[in-house]
Amino acid sequence: MRAALLRNIGDTQLEMRDDIELTAVGPGEVRVKIAATGVCHSDLSVMNGTIPQPAPCVLGHEGAGIIAEVGEGVTTVAVGDHVIIAWSPPCGECAYCGPRHQPNLCFNIQMVMGGTPHFTLDGAPVAGMAGAGTFAEEMIIPHQGVVKIDDDIPLEIGSLVGCGVMTGVGAVLNTAKVTAGSSVVVFGCGGVGISCIMGAKVAGASVIVAVDLNDGKLEDAKRFGATHACKPEELESLKASLTGGEGFDYAFEAIGLASTMRASYDNARRGGTACIVGVGKLDEFVNFSAFELFFSEKVLVGSYYGSADVRTDFHKLLGLWRDGSLDLDGMITRRIKLDDINEAFEAMQRGEVIRQVISF
Ligand code: APR
Ligand code: ZN
Ligand code: ZN
């Protein structure tokens, strides 16, 4: 089977291989024929060691496809069903999935940083990124890791919902719970930041400021609902004119850097919310004065997978796409083939793209 393999953490290129195989489909598992997969910054973050993950591994975690086989005991989906891959599946039975209502934090089949390897190379186990591994023609995942969708939904749209859109829109609607009429600033306008902007628009925010280093991204941001867009160095004066210098009701960080996490806190108003969506390095730290945390009474909150219950939220997002509230088609800058993956990472690093989608 054809798949893109990351041989070692730190490698800058994925290896295209035709000899990756799958293990047998075990009880409770499903085999999915991948139809489309988005290229997300988190894939790159595994390559450069920001997100911990054993190698060798097959990257890709933002995918959608068609069920090709179901293991013993699987009743939730059947062969031929169209599904979105959920890289942090809810087991459905633990305290997070039940009384706590935080199924995104369920750790029973949590697969980030490991999970059962379902790929093999020369008989040796190969992990899938975050337990997924969608840069492959087919992959195997526990049945809770797929969410059935209607057959008429394009699978490339489904794939985007599987990570970037859920992460960004979910951070706004589920984690921070942005309210109508509020002011919002979003740091970073890749697939995740653009999704935060679209989410803020859906929430009815009246001011949505997009911040990015790249001029093209600032134009994109306006197309998706930002009322203002600026370079980081221009934010101070925009904040002064838009908020009287107080800061924004909500600030979202969708880059993954300590400096912009700090900037999101600084640009939230006193009593406002700074929501960290980007994934930074394990050994990088953000400093706060021990006084300001008390004095400013800001809410500093992380957002993991958009605080999603994928079983309902994927459908909710697809509903917002159907009614025109989320322009998911417009997020796709390029449609590419699996063989173009290394070039796709370069384009992402140059800040040229919102999302690139690989179709099989
Ligand atoms: N200030 C402002 N913008 C920046 C900065 C900076 N210092 N550094 C990078 N950017 C912009 C880039 O120009 C780009 O438009 O941030 C954007 C990041 O977009 P992508 O690389 O496409 O990343 P994306 O897939 O959106 O993910 C963003 O969310 O899920 C996490 O792991 C993911 O940490 C990553 C973040
Ligand atoms: Zn659970
Ligand atoms: Zn992702």
CSV table of C-alpha atoms and ligand atoms in Angstrom, one decimal:
chain,number,residue,atom,x,y,z
A,1,MET,CA,0.0,0.0,0.0
A,2,ARG,CA,1.2,3.5,-0.7
A,3,ALA,CA,1.8,5.8,2.3
A,4,ALA,CA,4.1,8.6,3.3
A,5,LEU,CA,6.5,7.5,6.1
A,6,LEU,CA,8.3,9.7,8.6
A,7,ARG,CA,11.4,7.6,9.3
A,8,ASN,CA,12.9,9.7,12.1
A,9,ILE,CA,11.8,12.6,14.2
A,10,GLY,CA,13.8,15.6,12.8
A,11,ASP,CA,13.6,14.4,9.2
A,12,THR,CA,12.5,17.2,6.8
A,13,GLN,CA,11.2,14.9,4.1
A,14,LEU,CA,8.6,12.1,4.2
A,15,GLU,CA,9.5,8.9,2.4
A,16,MET,CA,7.0,7.8,-0.3
A,17,ARG,CA,6.6,4.0,0.0
A,18,ASP,CA,4.5,1.3,-1.8
A,19,ASP,CA,5.3,-1.4,0.7
A,20,ILE,CA,3.5,-0.3,3.9
A,21,GLU,CA,1.1,-2.9,5.1
A,22,LEU,CA,-1.8,-3.0,7.6
A,23,THR,CA,-2.2,-5.3,10.6
A,24,ALA,CA,-5.4,-7.5,10.7
A,25,VAL,CA,-8.5,-5.6,11.7
A,26,GLY,CA,-9.1,-6.5,15.3
A,27,PRO,CA,-12.3,-6.6,17.4
A,28,GLY,CA,-13.8,-3.1,17.7
A,29,GLU,CA,-11.7,-1.7,14.9
A,30,VAL,CA,-12.4,-0.5,11.4
A,31,ARG,CA,-10.4,-0.2,8.2
A,32,VAL,CA,-10.9,3.0,6.3
A,33,LYS,CA,-10.1,3.7,2.7
A,34,ILE,CA,-8.9,7.3,2.9
A,35,ALA,CA,-10.4,9.5,0.2
A,36,ALA,CA,-9.1,12.9,1.3
A,37,THR,CA,-6.8,14.3,3.9
A,38,GLY,CA,-5.8,17.8,4.8
A,39,VAL,CA,-2.2,18.8,5.6
A,40,CYS,CA,-2.2,20.4,9.0
A,41,HIS,CA,0.6,22.2,10.8
A,42,SER,CA,0.5,19.5,13.5
A,43,ASP,CA,1.9,17.0,11.0
A,44,LEU,CA,4.9,19.3,10.6
A,45,SER,CA,5.0,19.6,14.3
A,46,VAL,CA,5.5,15.9,14.6
A,47,MET,CA,8.3,16.0,12.1
A,48,ASN,CA,10.2,18.7,13.9
A,49,GLY,CA,9.6,17.2,17.4
A,50,THR,CA,7.2,19.8,18.7
A,51,ILE,CA,4.4,17.2,19.1
A,52,PRO,CA,5.8,14.0,20.7
A,53,GLN,CA,5.1,10.9,18.7
A,54,PRO,CA,7.2,7.7,18.2
A,55,ALA,CA,8.8,7.1,14.7
A,56,PRO,CA,8.8,5.6,12.3
A,57,CYS,CA,5.2,6.6,11.7
A,58,VAL,CA,2.7,7.5,9.0
A,59,LEU,CA,1.6,11.1,9.4
A,60,GLY,CA,-1.8,12.6,8.7
A,61,HIS,CA,-4.7,13.0,11.1
A,62,GLU,CA,-7.2,15.2,9.2
A,63,GLY,CA,-8.9,12.7,7.0
A,64,ALA,CA,-12.2,11.3,5.7
A,65,GLY,CA,-12.9,8.1,3.8
A,66,ILE,CA,-15.1,5.1,3.3
A,67,ILE,CA,-15.3,2.0,5.6
A,68,ALA,CA,-13.7,-0.9,3.9
A,69,GLU,CA,-13.9,-3.5,6.7
A,70,VAL,CA,-15.3,-3.7,10.2
A,71,GLY,CA,-13.9,-5.9,13.0
A,72,GLU,CA,-15.8,-8.2,15.3
A,73,GLY,CA,-18.5,-6.4,17.4
A,74,VAL,CA,-18.6,-3.2,15.4
A,75,THR,CA,-22.2,-2.0,15.1
A,76,THR,CA,-21.8,1.7,14.7
A,77,VAL,CA,-20.7,1.7,11.1
A,78,ALA,CA,-20.8,-0.7,8.2
A,79,VAL,CA,-18.8,-1.3,5.0
A,80,GLY,CA,-19.5,1.6,2.5
A,81,ASP,CA,-20.2,4.2,5.2
A,82,HIS,CA,-18.6,7.6,4.7
A,83,VAL,CA,-16.7,8.7,7.8
A,84,ILE,CA,-14.6,11.4,9.2
A,85,ILE,CA,-11.6,10.3,11.3
A,86,ALA,CA,-11.5,11.6,14.9
A,87,TRP,CA,-7.9,11.6,16.2
A,88,SER,CA,-9.0,11.8,19.8
A,89,PRO,CA,-11.9,9.4,20.0
A,90,PRO,CA,-14.3,9.3,23.0
A,91,CYS,CA,-14.5,5.8,24.5
A,92,GLY,CA,-18.1,6.7,25.5
A,93,GLU,CA,-17.8,5.2,29.0
A,94,CYS,CA,-15.4,7.1,31.2
A,95,ALA,CA,-16.0,10.2,33.4
A,96,TYR,CA,-14.8,12.5,30.6
A,97,CYS,CA,-17.2,10.9,28.1
A,98,GLY,CA,-20.0,10.9,30.7
A,99,PRO,CA,-20.6,13.2,33.7
A,100,ARG,CA,-17.8,15.6,33.0
A,101,HIS,CA,-19.0,16.2,29.4
A,102,GLN,CA,-15.5,16.6,28.1
A,103,PRO,CA,-15.2,13.7,25.7
A,104,ASN,CA,-12.3,15.4,23.8
A,105,LEU,CA,-10.2,14.8,27.0
A,106,CYS,CA,-11.0,11.1,27.2
A,107,PHE,CA,-7.8,9.2,27.5
A,108,ASN,CA,-9.0,5.6,27.2
A,109,ILE,CA,-8.4,5.4,23.4
A,110,GLN,CA,-6.4,8.5,23.4
A,111,MET,CA,-3.8,8.0,20.8
A,112,VAL,CA,-1.6,11.1,20.7
A,113,MET,CA,1.9,10.1,21.6
A,114,GLY,CA,1.4,6.5,20.8
A,115,GLY,CA,-1.5,4.1,20.4
A,116,THR,CA,-1.5,0.6,18.9
A,117,PRO,CA,0.5,0.6,15.7
A,118,HIS,CA,-1.6,-0.5,12.8
A,119,PHE,CA,0.9,-0.2,10.0
A,120,THR,CA,3.9,-2.4,9.3
A,121,LEU,CA,7.0,-2.1,7.2
A,122,ASP,CA,9.0,-5.3,6.6
A,123,GLY,CA,7.0,-6.9,9.4
A,124,ALA,CA,8.0,-4.2,11.9
A,125,PRO,CA,5.3,-2.1,13.6
A,126,VAL,CA,4.8,1.5,12.3
A,127,ALA,CA,2.6,3.9,14.3
A,128,GLY,CA,0.1,6.3,12.8
A,129,MET,CA,0.2,9.9,13.8
A,130,ALA,CA,-2.0,10.4,16.8
A,131,GLY,CA,-3.2,6.8,16.2
A,132,ALA,CA,-4.5,7.9,12.8
A,133,GLY,CA,-2.1,8.0,9.9
A,134,THR,CA,-4.2,9.4,7.0
A,135,PHE,CA,-1.3,9.9,4.6
A,136,ALA,CA,-1.9,6.3,3.5
A,137,GLU,CA,-4.4,4.7,1.1
A,138,GLU,CA,-6.0,2.9,4.0
A,139,MET,CA,-5.7,2.9,7.8
A,140,ILE,CA,-7.1,1.1,10.8
A,141,ILE,CA,-8.7,2.8,13.8
A,142,PRO,CA,-10.9,1.9,16.8
A,143,HIS,CA,-14.6,2.3,15.8
A,144,GLN,CA,-15.0,5.3,18.1
A,145,GLY,CA,-12.4,7.1,15.9
A,146,VAL,CA,-14.8,7.3,13.0
A,147,VAL,CA,-17.9,9.4,12.7
A,148,LYS,CA,-20.4,8.5,10.0
A,149,ILE,CA,-21.6,11.4,7.7
A,150,ASP,CA,-24.1,11.7,4.9
A,151,ASP,CA,-23.0,10.3,1.6
A,152,ASP,CA,-23.6,13.6,-0.2
A,153,ILE,CA,-20.9,15.5,1.8
A,154,PRO,CA,-17.7,15.8,-0.2
A,155,LEU,CA,-15.0,13.8,1.7
A,156,GLU,CA,-12.6,16.7,1.3
A,157,ILE,CA,-15.0,18.8,3.3
A,158,GLY,CA,-15.3,16.0,5.8
A,159,SER,CA,-11.5,15.8,6.1
A,160,LEU,CA,-11.2,19.5,7.1
A,161,VAL,CA,-13.8,19.1,9.8
A,162,GLY,CA,-11.8,16.2,11.2
A,163,CYS,CA,-9.1,18.5,12.6
A,164,GLY,CA,-8.5,22.2,11.6
A,165,VAL,CA,-12.1,23.3,11.4
A,166,MET,CA,-13.2,21.4,14.6
A,167,THR,CA,-10.2,22.8,16.4
A,168,GLY,CA,-10.7,26.4,15.4
A,169,VAL,CA,-14.4,26.8,15.4
A,170,GLY,CA,-14.7,24.6,18.5
A,171,ALA,CA,-12.2,26.8,20.4
A,172,VAL,CA,-14.5,29.8,19.7
A,173,LEU,CA,-17.9,28.2,20.2
A,174,ASN,CA,-17.1,25.4,22.8
A,175,THR,CA,-14.0,26.4,24.7
A,176,ALA,CA,-14.1,30.2,24.9
A,177,LYS,CA,-17.9,30.5,24.2
A,178,VAL,CA,-17.6,33.8,22.3
A,179,THR,CA,-20.7,35.9,22.7
A,180,ALA,CA,-22.5,38.1,20.2
A,181,GLY,CA,-21.3,41.7,19.9
A,182,SER,CA,-17.9,40.9,21.5
A,183,SER,CA,-14.4,41.8,20.2
A,184,VAL,CA,-12.0,39.1,19.1
A,185,VAL,CA,-8.4,38.9,18.0
A,186,VAL,CA,-6.9,35.8,16.3
A,187,PHE,CA,-3.2,35.3,16.1
A,188,GLY,CA,-2.3,33.2,13.0
A,189,CYS,CA,-4.4,32.7,9.9
A,190,GLY,CA,-3.6,29.2,8.8
A,191,GLY,CA,-6.4,26.6,8.6
A,192,VAL,CA,-6.9,26.7,12.3
A,193,GLY,CA,-6.8,30.5,12.7
A,194,ILE,CA,-9.2,31.0,9.7
A,195,SER,CA,-11.5,28.5,11.4
A,196,CYS,CA,-11.4,30.6,14.6
A,197,ILE,CA,-12.3,33.7,12.5
A,198,MET,CA,-15.2,31.8,10.9
A,199,GLY,CA,-16.3,30.6,14.3
A,200,ALA,CA,-16.2,34.2,15.7
A,201,LYS,CA,-18.4,35.3,12.8
A,202,VAL,CA,-20.9,32.5,13.5
A,203,ALA,CA,-20.9,33.6,17.2
A,204,GLY,CA,-21.8,37.1,16.2
A,205,ALA,CA,-18.6,38.9,17.3
A,206,SER,CA,-18.8,42.5,16.1
A,207,VAL,CA,-15.0,43.0,15.9
A,208,ILE,CA,-12.7,40.3,14.5
A,209,VAL,CA,-9.1,41.2,14.2
A,210,ALA,CA,-6.8,38.8,12.3
A,211,VAL,CA,-3.0,39.0,13.0
A,212,ASP,CA,-0.4,37.3,10.7
A,213,LEU,CA,3.1,37.9,9.3
A,214,ASN,CA,1.9,37.2,5.8
A,215,ASP,CA,0.1,39.9,3.7
A,216,GLY,CA,-1.7,37.3,1.7
A,217,LYS,CA,-3.1,35.7,4.9
A,218,LEU,CA,-4.5,39.1,6.0
A,219,GLU,CA,-6.4,39.3,2.7
A,220,ASP,CA,-7.7,35.8,3.2
A,221,ALA,CA,-8.7,36.5,6.8
A,222,LYS,CA,-11.0,39.4,5.6
A,223,ARG,CA,-12.6,37.0,3.1
A,224,PHE,CA,-13.5,34.7,5.9
A,225,GLY,CA,-15.0,37.3,8.2
A,226,ALA,CA,-12.2,39.3,9.8
A,227,THR,CA,-13.4,42.9,10.2
A,228,HIS,CA,-9.7,44.1,10.5
A,229,ALA,CA,-6.4,42.4,9.7
A,230,CYS,CA,-2.9,43.5,10.6
A,231,LYS,CA,0.8,42.6,11.0
A,232,PRO,CA,1.8,41.9,14.7
A,233,GLU,CA,3.6,45.3,14.9
A,234,GLU,CA,0.4,47.1,13.9
A,235,LEU,CA,-1.8,45.5,16.5
A,236,GLU,CA,-1.1,47.9,19.3
A,237,SER,CA,-2.4,50.9,17.4
A,238,LEU,CA,-5.4,48.9,16.1
A,239,LYS,CA,-6.2,47.8,19.7
A,240,ALA,CA,-6.0,51.4,20.8
A,241,SER,CA,-8.5,52.5,18.2
A,242,LEU,CA,-10.9,49.6,18.4
A,243,THR,CA,-10.9,49.0,22.2
A,244,GLY,CA,-9.7,52.3,23.7
A,245,GLY,CA,-6.6,50.4,24.6
A,246,GLU,CA,-8.4,48.0,26.9
A,247,GLY,CA,-7.9,44.9,24.9
A,248,PHE,CA,-10.2,42.5,23.3
A,249,ASP,CA,-12.9,40.4,24.9
A,250,TYR,CA,-11.3,37.2,23.5
A,251,ALA,CA,-7.9,36.5,22.1
A,252,PHE,CA,-7.1,33.2,20.2
A,253,GLU,CA,-3.6,31.9,19.6
A,254,ALA,CA,-3.5,29.6,16.5
A,255,ILE,CA,0.3,29.5,15.8
A,256,GLY,CA,1.9,27.5,18.6
A,257,LEU,CA,4.6,29.9,19.8
A,258,ALA,CA,5.3,31.0,23.4
A,259,SER,CA,5.6,34.6,22.2
A,260,THR,CA,2.2,34.7,20.6
A,261,MET,CA,0.6,32.8,23.5
A,262,ARG,CA,1.9,35.6,25.7
A,263,ALA,CA,0.7,38.2,23.1
A,264,SER,CA,-2.8,36.7,23.2
A,265,TYR,CA,-2.9,37.1,27.0
A,266,ASP,CA,-1.6,40.7,26.7
A,267,ASN,CA,-4.2,41.6,24.1
A,268,ALA,CA,-7.2,40.2,26.0
A,269,ARG,CA,-8.8,42.9,28.1
A,270,ARG,CA,-8.9,42.8,31.9
A,271,GLY,CA,-11.5,40.0,32.7
A,272,GLY,CA,-11.3,38.8,29.1
A,273,THR,CA,-10.3,35.4,27.7
A,274,ALA,CA,-7.1,34.2,26.1
A,275,CYS,CA,-7.6,30.9,24.4
A,276,ILE,CA,-4.5,28.8,23.4
A,277,VAL,CA,-5.3,26.7,20.3
A,278,GLY,CA,-1.8,26.4,18.9
A,279,VAL,CA,0.5,23.6,20.0
A,280,GLY,CA,3.9,24.6,21.3
A,281,LYS,CA,6.9,22.7,22.4
A,282,LEU,CA,7.0,20.7,25.6
A,283,ASP,CA,10.1,22.5,26.8
A,284,GLU,CA,9.1,26.0,25.8
A,285,PHE,CA,7.6,28.2,28.6
A,286,VAL,CA,5.4,31.2,28.8
A,287,ASN,CA,6.0,33.6,31.6
A,288,PHE,CA,3.4,35.4,33.7
A,289,SER,CA,3.9,37.7,36.6
A,290,ALA,CA,2.5,36.2,39.8
A,291,PHE,CA,0.7,39.5,40.3
A,292,GLU,CA,-0.9,39.9,36.9
A,293,LEU,CA,-2.7,36.6,37.0
A,294,PHE,CA,-4.7,37.8,40.0
A,295,PHE,CA,-4.9,41.4,39.1
A,296,SER,CA,-6.2,41.1,35.6
A,297,GLU,CA,-8.6,38.3,36.2
A,298,LYS,CA,-8.2,37.0,32.7
A,299,VAL,CA,-9.3,33.6,31.8
A,300,LEU,CA,-6.3,31.7,30.3
A,301,VAL,CA,-7.6,28.5,28.7
A,302,GLY,CA,-6.2,25.8,26.5
A,303,SER,CA,-8.4,24.3,23.8
A,304,TYR,CA,-7.8,20.6,22.9
A,305,TYR,CA,-9.5,19.5,19.7
A,306,GLY,CA,-12.0,22.4,20.0
A,307,SER,CA,-13.4,21.0,23.3
A,308,ALA,CA,-15.4,18.8,20.9
A,309,ASP,CA,-17.8,16.0,21.2
A,310,VAL,CA,-17.0,14.7,17.8
A,311,ARG,CA,-20.1,12.5,17.8
A,312,THR,CA,-22.3,15.6,17.6
A,313,ASP,CA,-20.0,18.5,16.8
A,314,PHE,CA,-18.9,17.2,13.4
A,315,HIS,CA,-22.5,17.2,12.3
A,316,LYS,CA,-23.1,20.6,13.7
A,317,LEU,CA,-20.1,22.0,11.7
A,318,LEU,CA,-21.3,20.2,8.6
A,319,GLY,CA,-24.7,21.9,9.2
A,320,LEU,CA,-23.0,25.3,9.4
A,321,TRP,CA,-21.2,24.5,6.1
A,322,ARG,CA,-24.5,23.4,4.5
A,323,ASP,CA,-26.2,26.7,5.4
A,324,GLY,CA,-23.3,28.7,4.2
A,325,SER,CA,-22.0,29.9,7.6
A,326,LEU,CA,-18.7,28.1,7.2
A,327,ASP,CA,-16.8,28.5,3.9
A,328,LEU,CA,-15.0,25.2,4.0
A,329,ASP,CA,-14.6,25.0,0.2
A,330,GLY,CA,-12.9,28.4,0.3
A,331,MET,CA,-10.3,27.1,2.7
A,332,ILE,CA,-8.8,24.7,0.2
A,333,THR,CA,-6.0,26.6,-1.4
A,334,ARG,CA,-4.7,23.6,-3.3
A,335,ARG,CA,-5.7,20.1,-4.1
A,336,ILE,CA,-2.7,17.8,-4.4
A,337,LYS,CA,-1.6,14.2,-4.6
A,338,LEU,CA,0.1,12.2,-1.9
A,339,ASP,CA,3.3,12.4,-3.8
A,340,ASP,CA,3.3,16.2,-3.5
A,341,ILE,CA,3.4,16.0,0.3
A,342,ASN,CA,6.9,17.3,0.9
A,343,GLU,CA,6.3,20.3,-1.4
A,344,ALA,CA,3.1,20.9,0.6
A,345,PHE,CA,5.0,21.2,3.9
A,346,GLU,CA,7.3,23.8,2.2
A,347,ALA,CA,4.3,25.8,1.0
A,348,MET,CA,2.8,25.7,4.5
A,349,GLN,CA,6.0,26.9,6.0
A,350,ARG,CA,6.1,29.8,3.5
A,351,GLY,CA,2.7,30.7,4.7
A,352,GLU,CA,1.2,30.4,1.2
A,353,VAL,CA,-1.7,28.2,1.9
A,354,ILE,CA,-4.8,27.9,4.2
A,355,ARG,CA,-5.3,24.2,3.6
A,356,GLN,CA,-3.9,21.8,1.1
A,357,VAL,CA,-6.0,18.6,0.6
A,358,ILE,CA,-4.6,15.4,-0.7
A,359,SER,CA,-7.1,13.3,-2.6
A,360,PHE,CA,-6.6,9.7,-3.3
B,1,APR,N1,2.9,36.1,14.3
B,1,APR,C1,1.8,36.1,13.5
B,1,APR,N2,1.5,35.1,12.6
B,1,APR,C2,2.4,34.1,12.5
B,1,APR,C3,3.6,34.0,13.3
B,1,APR,C4,3.9,35.1,14.2
B,1,APR,N3,5.0,35.2,15.0
B,1,APR,N4,4.3,32.9,13.0
B,1,APR,C5,3.5,32.2,12.1
B,1,APR,N5,2.4,33.0,11.8
B,1,APR,C6,1.3,32.6,10.9
B,1,APR,C7,1.7,32.0,9.6
B,1,APR,O1,2.0,33.0,8.6
B,1,APR,C8,0.5,31.1,9.2
B,1,APR,O2,-0.4,31.9,8.4
B,1,APR,O3,0.6,31.6,11.5
B,1,APR,C9,-0.1,30.8,10.6
B,1,APR,C10,0.0,29.3,10.9
B,1,APR,O4,-0.7,28.6,10.0
B,1,APR,P1,-0.4,27.1,9.5
B,1,APR,O5,1.1,26.9,9.5
B,1,APR,O6,-1.3,26.7,8.4
B,1,APR,O7,-0.9,26.2,10.8
B,1,APR,P2,-2.4,25.6,11.2
B,1,APR,O8,-2.5,24.3,10.6
B,1,APR,O9,-3.4,26.6,11.1
B,1,APR,O10,-2.1,25.3,12.8
B,1,APR,C11,-1.9,26.3,13.7
B,1,APR,O11,-2.7,25.1,15.5
B,1,APR,O12,-3.4,22.8,15.7
B,1,APR,C12,-2.4,23.7,15.9
B,1,APR,O13,-0.4,22.4,15.6
B,1,APR,C13,-1.2,23.4,15.1
B,1,APR,O14,0.2,24.9,16.3
B,1,APR,C14,-0.5,24.7,15.1
B,1,APR,C15,-1.6,25.7,15.1
B,2,ZN,ZN,-14.0,8.1,27.6
B,3,ZN,ZN,-4.5,19.0,12.8
